[in-house]
PDB file of C-alpha atoms and ligand atoms in Angstrom:
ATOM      1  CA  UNK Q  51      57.954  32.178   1.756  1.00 48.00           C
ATOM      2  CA  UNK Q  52      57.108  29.173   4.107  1.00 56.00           C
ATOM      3  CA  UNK Q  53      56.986  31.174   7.008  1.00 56.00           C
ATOM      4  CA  UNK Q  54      53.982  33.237   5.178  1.00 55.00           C
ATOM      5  CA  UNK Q  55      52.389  30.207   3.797  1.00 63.00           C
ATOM      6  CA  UNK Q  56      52.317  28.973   7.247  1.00 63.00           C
ATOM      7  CA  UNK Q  57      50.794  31.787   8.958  1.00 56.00           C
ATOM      8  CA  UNK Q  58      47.708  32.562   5.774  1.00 56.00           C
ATOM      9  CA  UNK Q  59      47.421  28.697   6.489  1.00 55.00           C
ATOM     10  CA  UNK Q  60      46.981  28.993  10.442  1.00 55.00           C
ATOM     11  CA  UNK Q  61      44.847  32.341  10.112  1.00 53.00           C
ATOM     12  CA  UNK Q  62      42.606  30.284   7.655  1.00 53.00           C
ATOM     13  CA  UNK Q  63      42.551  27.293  10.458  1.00 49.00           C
ATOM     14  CA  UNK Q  64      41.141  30.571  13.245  1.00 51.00           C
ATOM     15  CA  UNK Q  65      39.074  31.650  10.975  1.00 51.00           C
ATOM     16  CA  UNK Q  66      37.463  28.178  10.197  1.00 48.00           C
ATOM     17  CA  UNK Q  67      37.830  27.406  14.210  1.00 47.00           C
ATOM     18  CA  UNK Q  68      35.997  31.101  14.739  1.00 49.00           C
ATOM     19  CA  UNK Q  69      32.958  30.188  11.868  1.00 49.00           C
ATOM     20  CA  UNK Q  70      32.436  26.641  13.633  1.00 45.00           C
ATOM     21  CA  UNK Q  71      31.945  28.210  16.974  1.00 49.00           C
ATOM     22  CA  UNK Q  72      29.537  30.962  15.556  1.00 48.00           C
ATOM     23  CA  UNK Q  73      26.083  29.673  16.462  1.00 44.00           C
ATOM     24  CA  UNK Q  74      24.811  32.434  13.248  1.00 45.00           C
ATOM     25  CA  UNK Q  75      26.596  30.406  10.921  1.00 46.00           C
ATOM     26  CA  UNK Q  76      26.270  27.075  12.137  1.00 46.00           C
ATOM     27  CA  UNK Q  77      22.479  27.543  11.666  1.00 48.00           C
ATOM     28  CA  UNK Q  78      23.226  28.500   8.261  1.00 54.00           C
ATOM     29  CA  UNK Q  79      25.120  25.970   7.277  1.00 56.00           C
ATOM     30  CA  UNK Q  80      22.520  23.340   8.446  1.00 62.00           C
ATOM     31  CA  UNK Q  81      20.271  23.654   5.845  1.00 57.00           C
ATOM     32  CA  UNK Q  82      17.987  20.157   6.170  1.00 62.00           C
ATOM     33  CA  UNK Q  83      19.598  18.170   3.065  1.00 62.00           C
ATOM     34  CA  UNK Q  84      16.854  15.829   0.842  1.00 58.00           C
ATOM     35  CA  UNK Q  85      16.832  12.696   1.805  1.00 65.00           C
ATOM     36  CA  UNK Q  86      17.894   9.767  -0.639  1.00 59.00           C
ATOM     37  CA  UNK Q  87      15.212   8.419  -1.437  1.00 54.00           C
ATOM     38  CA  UNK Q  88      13.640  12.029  -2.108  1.00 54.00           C
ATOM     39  CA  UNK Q  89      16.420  13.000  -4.496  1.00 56.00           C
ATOM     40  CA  UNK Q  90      15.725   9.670  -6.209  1.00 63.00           C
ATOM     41  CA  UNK Q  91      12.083  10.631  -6.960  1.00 79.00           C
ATOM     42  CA  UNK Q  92      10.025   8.760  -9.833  1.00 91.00           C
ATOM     43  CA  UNK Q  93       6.824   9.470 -11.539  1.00 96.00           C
ATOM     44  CA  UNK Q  94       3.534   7.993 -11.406  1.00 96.00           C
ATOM     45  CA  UNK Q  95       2.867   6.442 -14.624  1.00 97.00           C
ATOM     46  CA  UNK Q  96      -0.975   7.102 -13.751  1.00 96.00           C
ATOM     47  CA  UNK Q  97      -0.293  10.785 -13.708  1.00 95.00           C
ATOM     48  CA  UNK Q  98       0.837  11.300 -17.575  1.00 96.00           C
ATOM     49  CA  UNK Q  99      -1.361  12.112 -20.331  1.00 96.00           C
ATOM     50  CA  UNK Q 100      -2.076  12.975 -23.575  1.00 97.00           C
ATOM     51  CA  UNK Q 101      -3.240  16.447 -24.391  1.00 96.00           C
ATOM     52  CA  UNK Q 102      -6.992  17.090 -25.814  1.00 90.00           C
ATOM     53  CA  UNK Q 103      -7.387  14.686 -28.846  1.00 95.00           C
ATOM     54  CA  UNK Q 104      -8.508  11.022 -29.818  1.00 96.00           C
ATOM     55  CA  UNK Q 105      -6.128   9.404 -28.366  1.00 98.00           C
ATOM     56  CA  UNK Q 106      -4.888   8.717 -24.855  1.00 98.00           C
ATOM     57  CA  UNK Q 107      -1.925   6.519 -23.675  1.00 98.00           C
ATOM     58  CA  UNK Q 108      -2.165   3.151 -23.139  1.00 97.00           C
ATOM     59  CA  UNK Q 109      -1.525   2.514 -19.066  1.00 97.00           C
ATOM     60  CA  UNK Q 110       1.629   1.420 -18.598  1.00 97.00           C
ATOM     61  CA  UNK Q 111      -0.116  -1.223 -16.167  1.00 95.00           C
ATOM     62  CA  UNK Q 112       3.592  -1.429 -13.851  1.00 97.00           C
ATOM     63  CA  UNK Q 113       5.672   1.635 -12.016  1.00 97.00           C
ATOM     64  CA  UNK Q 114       8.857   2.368 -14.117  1.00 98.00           C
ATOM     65  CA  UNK Q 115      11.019   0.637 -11.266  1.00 97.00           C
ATOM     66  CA  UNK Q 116       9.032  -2.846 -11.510  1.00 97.00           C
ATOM     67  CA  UNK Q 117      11.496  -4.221 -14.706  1.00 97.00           C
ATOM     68  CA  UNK Q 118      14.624  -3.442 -12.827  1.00 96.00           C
ATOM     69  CA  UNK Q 119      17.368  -4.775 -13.390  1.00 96.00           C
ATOM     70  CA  UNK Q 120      16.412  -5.095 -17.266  1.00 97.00           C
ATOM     71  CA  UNK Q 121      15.029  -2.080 -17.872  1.00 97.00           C
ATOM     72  CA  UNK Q 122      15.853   0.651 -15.022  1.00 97.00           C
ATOM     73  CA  UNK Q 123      13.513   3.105 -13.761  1.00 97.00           C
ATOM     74  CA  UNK Q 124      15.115   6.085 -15.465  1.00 97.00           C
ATOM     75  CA  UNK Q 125      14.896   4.610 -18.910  1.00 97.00           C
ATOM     76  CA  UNK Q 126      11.152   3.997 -18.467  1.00 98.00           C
ATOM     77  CA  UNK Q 127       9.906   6.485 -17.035  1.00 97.00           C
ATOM     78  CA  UNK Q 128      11.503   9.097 -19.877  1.00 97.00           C
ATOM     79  CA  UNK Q 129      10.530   6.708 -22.597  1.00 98.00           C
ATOM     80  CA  UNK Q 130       6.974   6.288 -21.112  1.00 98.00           C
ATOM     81  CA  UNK Q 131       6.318   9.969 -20.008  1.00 97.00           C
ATOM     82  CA  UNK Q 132       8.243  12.192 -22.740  1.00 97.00           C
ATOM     83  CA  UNK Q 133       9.133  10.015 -26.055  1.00 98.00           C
ATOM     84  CA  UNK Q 134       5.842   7.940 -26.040  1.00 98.00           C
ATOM     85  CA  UNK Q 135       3.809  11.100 -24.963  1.00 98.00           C
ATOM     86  CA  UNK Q 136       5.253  12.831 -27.634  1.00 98.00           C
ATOM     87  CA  UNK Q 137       4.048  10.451 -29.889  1.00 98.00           C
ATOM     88  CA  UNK Q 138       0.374  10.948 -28.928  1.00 98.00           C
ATOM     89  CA  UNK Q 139       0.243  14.337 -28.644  1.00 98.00           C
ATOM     90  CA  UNK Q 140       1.734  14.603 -32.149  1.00 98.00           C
ATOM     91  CA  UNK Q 141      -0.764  12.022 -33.383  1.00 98.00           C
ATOM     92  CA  UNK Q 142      -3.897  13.919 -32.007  1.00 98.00           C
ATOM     93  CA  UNK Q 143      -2.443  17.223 -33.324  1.00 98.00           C
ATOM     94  CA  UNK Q 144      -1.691  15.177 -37.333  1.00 98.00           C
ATOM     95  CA  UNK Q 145      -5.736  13.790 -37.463  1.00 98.00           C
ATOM     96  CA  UNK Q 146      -7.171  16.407 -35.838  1.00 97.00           C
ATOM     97  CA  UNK Q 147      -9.981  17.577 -38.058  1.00 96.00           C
ATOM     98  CA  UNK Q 148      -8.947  15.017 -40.910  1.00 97.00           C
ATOM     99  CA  UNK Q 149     -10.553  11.620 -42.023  1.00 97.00           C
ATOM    100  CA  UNK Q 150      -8.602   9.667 -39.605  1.00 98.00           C
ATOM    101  CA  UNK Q 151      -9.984  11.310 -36.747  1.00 97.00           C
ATOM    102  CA  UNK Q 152     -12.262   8.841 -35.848  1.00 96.00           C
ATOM    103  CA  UNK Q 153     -10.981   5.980 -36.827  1.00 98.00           C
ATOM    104  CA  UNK Q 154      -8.856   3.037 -34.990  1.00 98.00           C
ATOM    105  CA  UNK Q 155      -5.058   3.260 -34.655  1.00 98.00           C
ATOM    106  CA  UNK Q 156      -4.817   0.150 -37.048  1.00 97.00           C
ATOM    107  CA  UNK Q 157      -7.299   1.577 -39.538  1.00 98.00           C
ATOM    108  CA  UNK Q 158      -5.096   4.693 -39.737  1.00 98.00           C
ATOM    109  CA  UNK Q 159      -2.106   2.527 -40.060  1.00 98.00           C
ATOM    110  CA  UNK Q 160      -3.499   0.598 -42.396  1.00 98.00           C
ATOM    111  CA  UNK Q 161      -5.060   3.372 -44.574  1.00 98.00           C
ATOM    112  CA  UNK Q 162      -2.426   6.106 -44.097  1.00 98.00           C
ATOM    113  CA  UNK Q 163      -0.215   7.774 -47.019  1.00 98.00           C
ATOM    114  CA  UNK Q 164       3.373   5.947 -46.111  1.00 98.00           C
ATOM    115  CA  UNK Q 165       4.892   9.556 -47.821  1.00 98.00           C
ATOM    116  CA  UNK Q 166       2.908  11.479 -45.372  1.00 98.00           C
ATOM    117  CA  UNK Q 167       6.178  11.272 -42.756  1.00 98.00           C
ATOM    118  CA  UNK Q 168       4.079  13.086 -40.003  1.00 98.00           C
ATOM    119  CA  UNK Q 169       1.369  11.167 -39.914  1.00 98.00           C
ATOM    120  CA  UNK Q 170       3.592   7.687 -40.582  1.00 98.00           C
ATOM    121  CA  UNK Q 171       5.968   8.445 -37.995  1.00 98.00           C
ATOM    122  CA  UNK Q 172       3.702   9.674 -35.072  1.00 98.00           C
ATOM    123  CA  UNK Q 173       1.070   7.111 -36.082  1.00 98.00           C
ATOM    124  CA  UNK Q 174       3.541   4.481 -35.774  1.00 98.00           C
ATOM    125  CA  UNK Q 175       5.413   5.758 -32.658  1.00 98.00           C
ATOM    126  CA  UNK Q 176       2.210   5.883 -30.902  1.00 98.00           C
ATOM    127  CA  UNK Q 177       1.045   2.587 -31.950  1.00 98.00           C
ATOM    128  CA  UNK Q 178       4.326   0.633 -31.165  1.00 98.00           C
ATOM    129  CA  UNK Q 179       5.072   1.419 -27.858  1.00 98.00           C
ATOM    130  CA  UNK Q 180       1.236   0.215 -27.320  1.00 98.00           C
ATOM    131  CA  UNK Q 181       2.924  -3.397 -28.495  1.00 98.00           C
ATOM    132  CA  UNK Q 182       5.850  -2.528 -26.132  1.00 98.00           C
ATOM    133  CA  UNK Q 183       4.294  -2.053 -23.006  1.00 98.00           C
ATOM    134  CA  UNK Q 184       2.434  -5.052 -23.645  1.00 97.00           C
ATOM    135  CA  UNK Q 185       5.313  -6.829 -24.628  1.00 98.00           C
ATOM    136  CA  UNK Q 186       7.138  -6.567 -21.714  1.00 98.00           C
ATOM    137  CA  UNK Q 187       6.312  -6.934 -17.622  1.00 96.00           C
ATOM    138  CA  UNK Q 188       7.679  -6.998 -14.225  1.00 95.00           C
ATOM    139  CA  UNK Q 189       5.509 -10.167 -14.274  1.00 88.00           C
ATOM    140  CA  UNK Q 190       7.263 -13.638 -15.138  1.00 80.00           C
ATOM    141  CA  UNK Q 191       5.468 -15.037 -17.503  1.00 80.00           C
ATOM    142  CA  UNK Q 192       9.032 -17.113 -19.038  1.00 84.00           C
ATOM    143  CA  UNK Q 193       7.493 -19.466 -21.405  1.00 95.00           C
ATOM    144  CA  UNK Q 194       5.126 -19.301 -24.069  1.00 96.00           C
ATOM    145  CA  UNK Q 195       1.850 -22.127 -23.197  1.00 95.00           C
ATOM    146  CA  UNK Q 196      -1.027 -23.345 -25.377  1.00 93.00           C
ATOM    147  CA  UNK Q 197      -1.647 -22.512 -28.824  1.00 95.00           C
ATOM    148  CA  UNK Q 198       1.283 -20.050 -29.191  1.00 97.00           C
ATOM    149  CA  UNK Q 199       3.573 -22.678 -28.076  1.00 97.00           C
ATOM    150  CA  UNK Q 200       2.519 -25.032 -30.547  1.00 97.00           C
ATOM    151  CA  UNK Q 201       2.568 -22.892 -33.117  1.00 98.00           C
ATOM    152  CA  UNK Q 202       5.684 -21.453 -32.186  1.00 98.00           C
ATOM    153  CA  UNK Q 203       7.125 -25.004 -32.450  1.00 98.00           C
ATOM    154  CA  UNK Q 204       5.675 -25.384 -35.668  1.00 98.00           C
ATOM    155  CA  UNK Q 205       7.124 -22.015 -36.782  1.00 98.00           C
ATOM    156  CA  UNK Q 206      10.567 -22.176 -35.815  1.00 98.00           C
ATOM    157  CA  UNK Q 207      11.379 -25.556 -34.476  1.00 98.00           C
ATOM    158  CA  UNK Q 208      11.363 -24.903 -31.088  1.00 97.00           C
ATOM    159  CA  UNK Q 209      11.189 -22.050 -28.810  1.00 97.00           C
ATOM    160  CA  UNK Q 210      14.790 -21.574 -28.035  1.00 97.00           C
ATOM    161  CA  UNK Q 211      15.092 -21.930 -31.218  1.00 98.00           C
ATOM    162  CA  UNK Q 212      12.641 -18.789 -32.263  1.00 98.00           C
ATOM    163  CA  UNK Q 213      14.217 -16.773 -29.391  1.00 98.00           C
ATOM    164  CA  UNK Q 214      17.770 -17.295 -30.773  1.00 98.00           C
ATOM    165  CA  UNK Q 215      15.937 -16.375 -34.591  1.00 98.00           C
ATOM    166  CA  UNK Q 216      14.094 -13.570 -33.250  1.00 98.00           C
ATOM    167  CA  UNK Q 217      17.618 -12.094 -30.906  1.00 98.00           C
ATOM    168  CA  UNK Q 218      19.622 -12.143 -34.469  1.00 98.00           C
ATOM    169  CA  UNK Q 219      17.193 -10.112 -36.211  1.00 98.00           C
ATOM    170  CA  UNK Q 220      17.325  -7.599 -33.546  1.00 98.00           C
ATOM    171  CA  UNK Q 221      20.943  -7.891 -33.409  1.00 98.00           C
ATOM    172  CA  UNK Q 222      21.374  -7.600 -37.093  1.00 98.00           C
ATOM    173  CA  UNK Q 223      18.806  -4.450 -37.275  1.00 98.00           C
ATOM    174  CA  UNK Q 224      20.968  -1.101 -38.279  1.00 97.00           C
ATOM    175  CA  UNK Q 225      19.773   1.842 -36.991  1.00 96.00           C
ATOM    176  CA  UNK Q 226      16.179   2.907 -35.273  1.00 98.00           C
ATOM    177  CA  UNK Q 227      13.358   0.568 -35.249  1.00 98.00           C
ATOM    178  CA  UNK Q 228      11.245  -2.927 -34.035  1.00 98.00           C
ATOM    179  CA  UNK Q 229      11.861  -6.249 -33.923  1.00 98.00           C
ATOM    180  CA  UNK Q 230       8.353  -8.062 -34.543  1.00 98.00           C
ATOM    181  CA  UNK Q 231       7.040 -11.288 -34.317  1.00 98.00           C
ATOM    182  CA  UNK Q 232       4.090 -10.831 -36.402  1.00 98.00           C
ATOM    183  CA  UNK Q 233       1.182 -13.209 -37.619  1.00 97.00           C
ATOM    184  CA  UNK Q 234       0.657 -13.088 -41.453  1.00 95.00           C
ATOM    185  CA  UNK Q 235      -2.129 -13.784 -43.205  1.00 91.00           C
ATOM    186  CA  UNK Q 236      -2.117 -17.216 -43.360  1.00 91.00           C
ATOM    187  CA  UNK Q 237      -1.951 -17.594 -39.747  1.00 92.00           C
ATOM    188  CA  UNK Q 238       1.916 -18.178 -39.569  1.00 96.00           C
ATOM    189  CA  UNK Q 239       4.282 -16.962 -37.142  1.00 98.00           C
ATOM    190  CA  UNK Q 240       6.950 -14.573 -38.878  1.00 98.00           C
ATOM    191  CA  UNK Q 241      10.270 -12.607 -37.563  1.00 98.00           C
ATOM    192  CA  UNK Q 242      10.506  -8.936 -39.374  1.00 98.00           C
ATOM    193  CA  UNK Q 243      12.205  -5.630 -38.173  1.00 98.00           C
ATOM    194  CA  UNK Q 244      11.284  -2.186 -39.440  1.00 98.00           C
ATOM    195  CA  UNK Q 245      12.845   0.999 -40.223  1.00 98.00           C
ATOM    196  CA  UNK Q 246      12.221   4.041 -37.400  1.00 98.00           C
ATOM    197  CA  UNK Q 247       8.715   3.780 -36.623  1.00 98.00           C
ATOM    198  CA  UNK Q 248       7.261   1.593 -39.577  1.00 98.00           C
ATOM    199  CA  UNK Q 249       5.256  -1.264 -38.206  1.00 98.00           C
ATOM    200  CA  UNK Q 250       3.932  -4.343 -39.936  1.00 98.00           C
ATOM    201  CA  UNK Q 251       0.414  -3.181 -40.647  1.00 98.00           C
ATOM    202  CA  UNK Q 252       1.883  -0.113 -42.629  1.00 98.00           C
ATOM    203  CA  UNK Q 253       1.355  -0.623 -46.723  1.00 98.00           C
ATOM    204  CA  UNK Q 254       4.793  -0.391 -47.176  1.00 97.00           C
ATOM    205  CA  UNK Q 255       5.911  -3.159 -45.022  1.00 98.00           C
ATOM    206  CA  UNK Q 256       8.252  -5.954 -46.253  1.00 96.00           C
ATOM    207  CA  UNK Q 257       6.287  -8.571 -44.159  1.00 97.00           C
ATOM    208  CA  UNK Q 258       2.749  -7.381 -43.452  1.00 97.00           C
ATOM    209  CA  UNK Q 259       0.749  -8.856 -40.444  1.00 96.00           C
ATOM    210  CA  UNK Q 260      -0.788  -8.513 -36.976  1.00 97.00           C
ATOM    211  CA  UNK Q 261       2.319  -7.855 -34.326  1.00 98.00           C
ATOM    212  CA  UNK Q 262       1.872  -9.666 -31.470  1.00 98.00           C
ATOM    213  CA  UNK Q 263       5.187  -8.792 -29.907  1.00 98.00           C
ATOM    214  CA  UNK Q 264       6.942  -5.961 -30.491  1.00 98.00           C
ATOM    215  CA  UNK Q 265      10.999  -4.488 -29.006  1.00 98.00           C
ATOM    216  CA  UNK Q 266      12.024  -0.941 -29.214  1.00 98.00           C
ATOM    217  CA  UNK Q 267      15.613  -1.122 -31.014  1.00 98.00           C
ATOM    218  CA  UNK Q 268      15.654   2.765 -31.041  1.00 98.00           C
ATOM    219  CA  UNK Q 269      19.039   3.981 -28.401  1.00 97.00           C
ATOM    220  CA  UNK Q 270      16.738   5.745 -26.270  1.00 97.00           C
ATOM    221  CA  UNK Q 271      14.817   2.546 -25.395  1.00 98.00           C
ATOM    222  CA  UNK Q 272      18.142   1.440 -23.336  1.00 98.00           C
ATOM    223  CA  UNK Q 273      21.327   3.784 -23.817  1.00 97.00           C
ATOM    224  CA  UNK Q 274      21.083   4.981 -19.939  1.00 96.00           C
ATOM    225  CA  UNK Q 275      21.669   1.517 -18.892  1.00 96.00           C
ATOM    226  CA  UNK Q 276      23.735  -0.183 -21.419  1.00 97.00           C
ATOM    227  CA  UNK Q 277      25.367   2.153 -23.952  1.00 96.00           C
ATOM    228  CA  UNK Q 278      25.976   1.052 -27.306  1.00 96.00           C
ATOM    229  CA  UNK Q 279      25.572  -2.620 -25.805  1.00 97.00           C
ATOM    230  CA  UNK Q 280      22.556  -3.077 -27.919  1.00 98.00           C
ATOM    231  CA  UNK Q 281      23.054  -7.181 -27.634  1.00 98.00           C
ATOM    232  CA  UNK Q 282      22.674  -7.100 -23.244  1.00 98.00           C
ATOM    233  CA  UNK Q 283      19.650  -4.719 -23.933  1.00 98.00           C
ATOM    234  CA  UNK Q 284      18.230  -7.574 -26.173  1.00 98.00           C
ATOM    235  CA  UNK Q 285      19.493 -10.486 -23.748  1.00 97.00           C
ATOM    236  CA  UNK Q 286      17.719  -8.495 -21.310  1.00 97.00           C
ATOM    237  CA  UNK Q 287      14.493  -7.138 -22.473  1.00 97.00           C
ATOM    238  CA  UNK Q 288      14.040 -11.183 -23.350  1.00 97.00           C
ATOM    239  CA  UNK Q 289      13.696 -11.898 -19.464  1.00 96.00           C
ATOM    240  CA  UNK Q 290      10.932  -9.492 -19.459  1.00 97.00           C
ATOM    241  CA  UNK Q 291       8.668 -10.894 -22.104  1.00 97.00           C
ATOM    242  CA  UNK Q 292       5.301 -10.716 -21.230  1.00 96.00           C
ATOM    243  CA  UNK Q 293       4.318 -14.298 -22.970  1.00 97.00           C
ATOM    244  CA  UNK Q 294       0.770 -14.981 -21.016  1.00 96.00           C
ATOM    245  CA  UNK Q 295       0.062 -11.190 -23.415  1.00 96.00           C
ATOM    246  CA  UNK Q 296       1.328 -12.232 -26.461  1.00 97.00           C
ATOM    247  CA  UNK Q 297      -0.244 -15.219 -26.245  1.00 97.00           C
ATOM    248  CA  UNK Q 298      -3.656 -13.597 -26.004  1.00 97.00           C
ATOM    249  CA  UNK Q 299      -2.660 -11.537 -28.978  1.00 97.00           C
ATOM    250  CA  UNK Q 300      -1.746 -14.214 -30.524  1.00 97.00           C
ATOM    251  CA  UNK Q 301      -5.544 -16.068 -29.963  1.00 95.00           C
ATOM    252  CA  UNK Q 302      -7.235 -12.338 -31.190  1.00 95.00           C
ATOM    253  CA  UNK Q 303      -4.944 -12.108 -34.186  1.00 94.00           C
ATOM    254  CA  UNK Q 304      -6.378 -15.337 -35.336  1.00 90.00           C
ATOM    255  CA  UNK Q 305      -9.953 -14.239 -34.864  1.00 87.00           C
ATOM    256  CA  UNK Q 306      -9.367 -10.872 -36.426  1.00 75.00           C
ATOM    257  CA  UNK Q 307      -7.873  -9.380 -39.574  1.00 54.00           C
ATOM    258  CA  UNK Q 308      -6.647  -5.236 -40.073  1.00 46.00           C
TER     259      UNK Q 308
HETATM  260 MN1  MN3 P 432      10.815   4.138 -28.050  1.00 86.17          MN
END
């Protein structure tokens, strides 16, 4: 039995020898493989839109890479160009030829039938990754400045002291939804979370205000990268706090009320 595994094994060795010395093949064989960086191929954030209807995306304003190493490229670019485009197109296609059609994204918040789930959850998931992109940038804006910080300080005691406040809630949060930091009516700076694509401007909110900053707690927002380690995603997405943004939300919001 050795003796004929030997000889299949040195006829296969020939044979191989035979095929590497056949010009034919060799030039089959060397088909011109992608390079790297070509296999690694992201999307233009630029080149994604909504279809036909009253609303468009927001731009992203970065490239999906920029956030790395908090938020990786792949995670961004499908949350950007299939879950939050799903959202608008499903929007347009809920309001199209209804009374909502013309109006603003808050007004429909605002005004919409919470047991219309459609129009609640498309509404919503169109108008909270808005907050999100906003929220977050490849920019380091690290520290809150001017009014917000005050206020901030006011709020919570301190900033670290909001941050750890506002990390807990997000922490604590079962299930799909936001962590907000939202300004009520009377001007104050509040902490609230909501369910799957509720917001804080919906009627059926448990704390109702203007969000000024607003995290994604739904998986898809950072399951790629860290699995069912929802805390890191937190700990990270907190380095990437756009603050100079949500403090100029935070100066409208006082100026304006939904
Ligand atoms: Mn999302």
């Amino acid at each position: 039995m050795n003796i004929l595994k030997n000889t299949v094994f040195i006829i296969l060795l020939l044979l191989v020898f035979a095929a590497c010395n056949n010009k034919k093949l060799t030039e089959v064989v060397e088909v011109p493989l992608p390079k790297a960086e070509e296999k690694m191929t992201i999307g233009d954030p630029d080149d994604i839109h909504a279809e036909e209807g009253s609303f468009e995306l927001q731009e992203l304003g970065y490239r999906y890479d920029e956030l790395a190493p908090n938020l990786d490229a792949m995670t961004m670019e499908l949350h950007y160009a299939k879950h939050y485009l799903a959202y608008a197109n499903a929007l347009n296609k809920a309001i199209d030829s209804t009374e909502f059609e013309k109006l603003s994204i808050e007004e429909i918040l605002t005004k919409l039938d919470v047991n219309d789930e459609n129009l609640k959850n498309n509404a919503g998931g169109y108008y909270n990754h808005g907050i999100y992109w906003e929220s977050i940038s490849p920019k380091l804006n690290l520290f809150p400045k001017d009014t917000l910080e005050a206020s901030l300080k006011k709020d919570f005691g301190s900033f670290e002291s909001f941050k750890t406040q506002f990390m807990a809630a997000a922490n604590k949060h079962f299930g799909s939804g936001w962590a907000w930091l939202v300004v009520d009516k009377s001007g104050k700076l509040v902490i609230t979370t909501t369910e799957n694509q509720d917001n804080p401007l919906m009627s059926n909110a448990i704390v109702k205000g203007t969000p000024i900053l607003g995290i994604d707690l739904w998986e898809h927002a950072y399951y790629l990268n860290y699995q069912q380690k929802k805390k890191n995603y937190i700990t990270a997405v907190m380095k990437a706090i756009n603050w100079k943004k949500v403090g100029e939300k935070y100066e409208e919001s006082l100026l304006k009320k939904y």
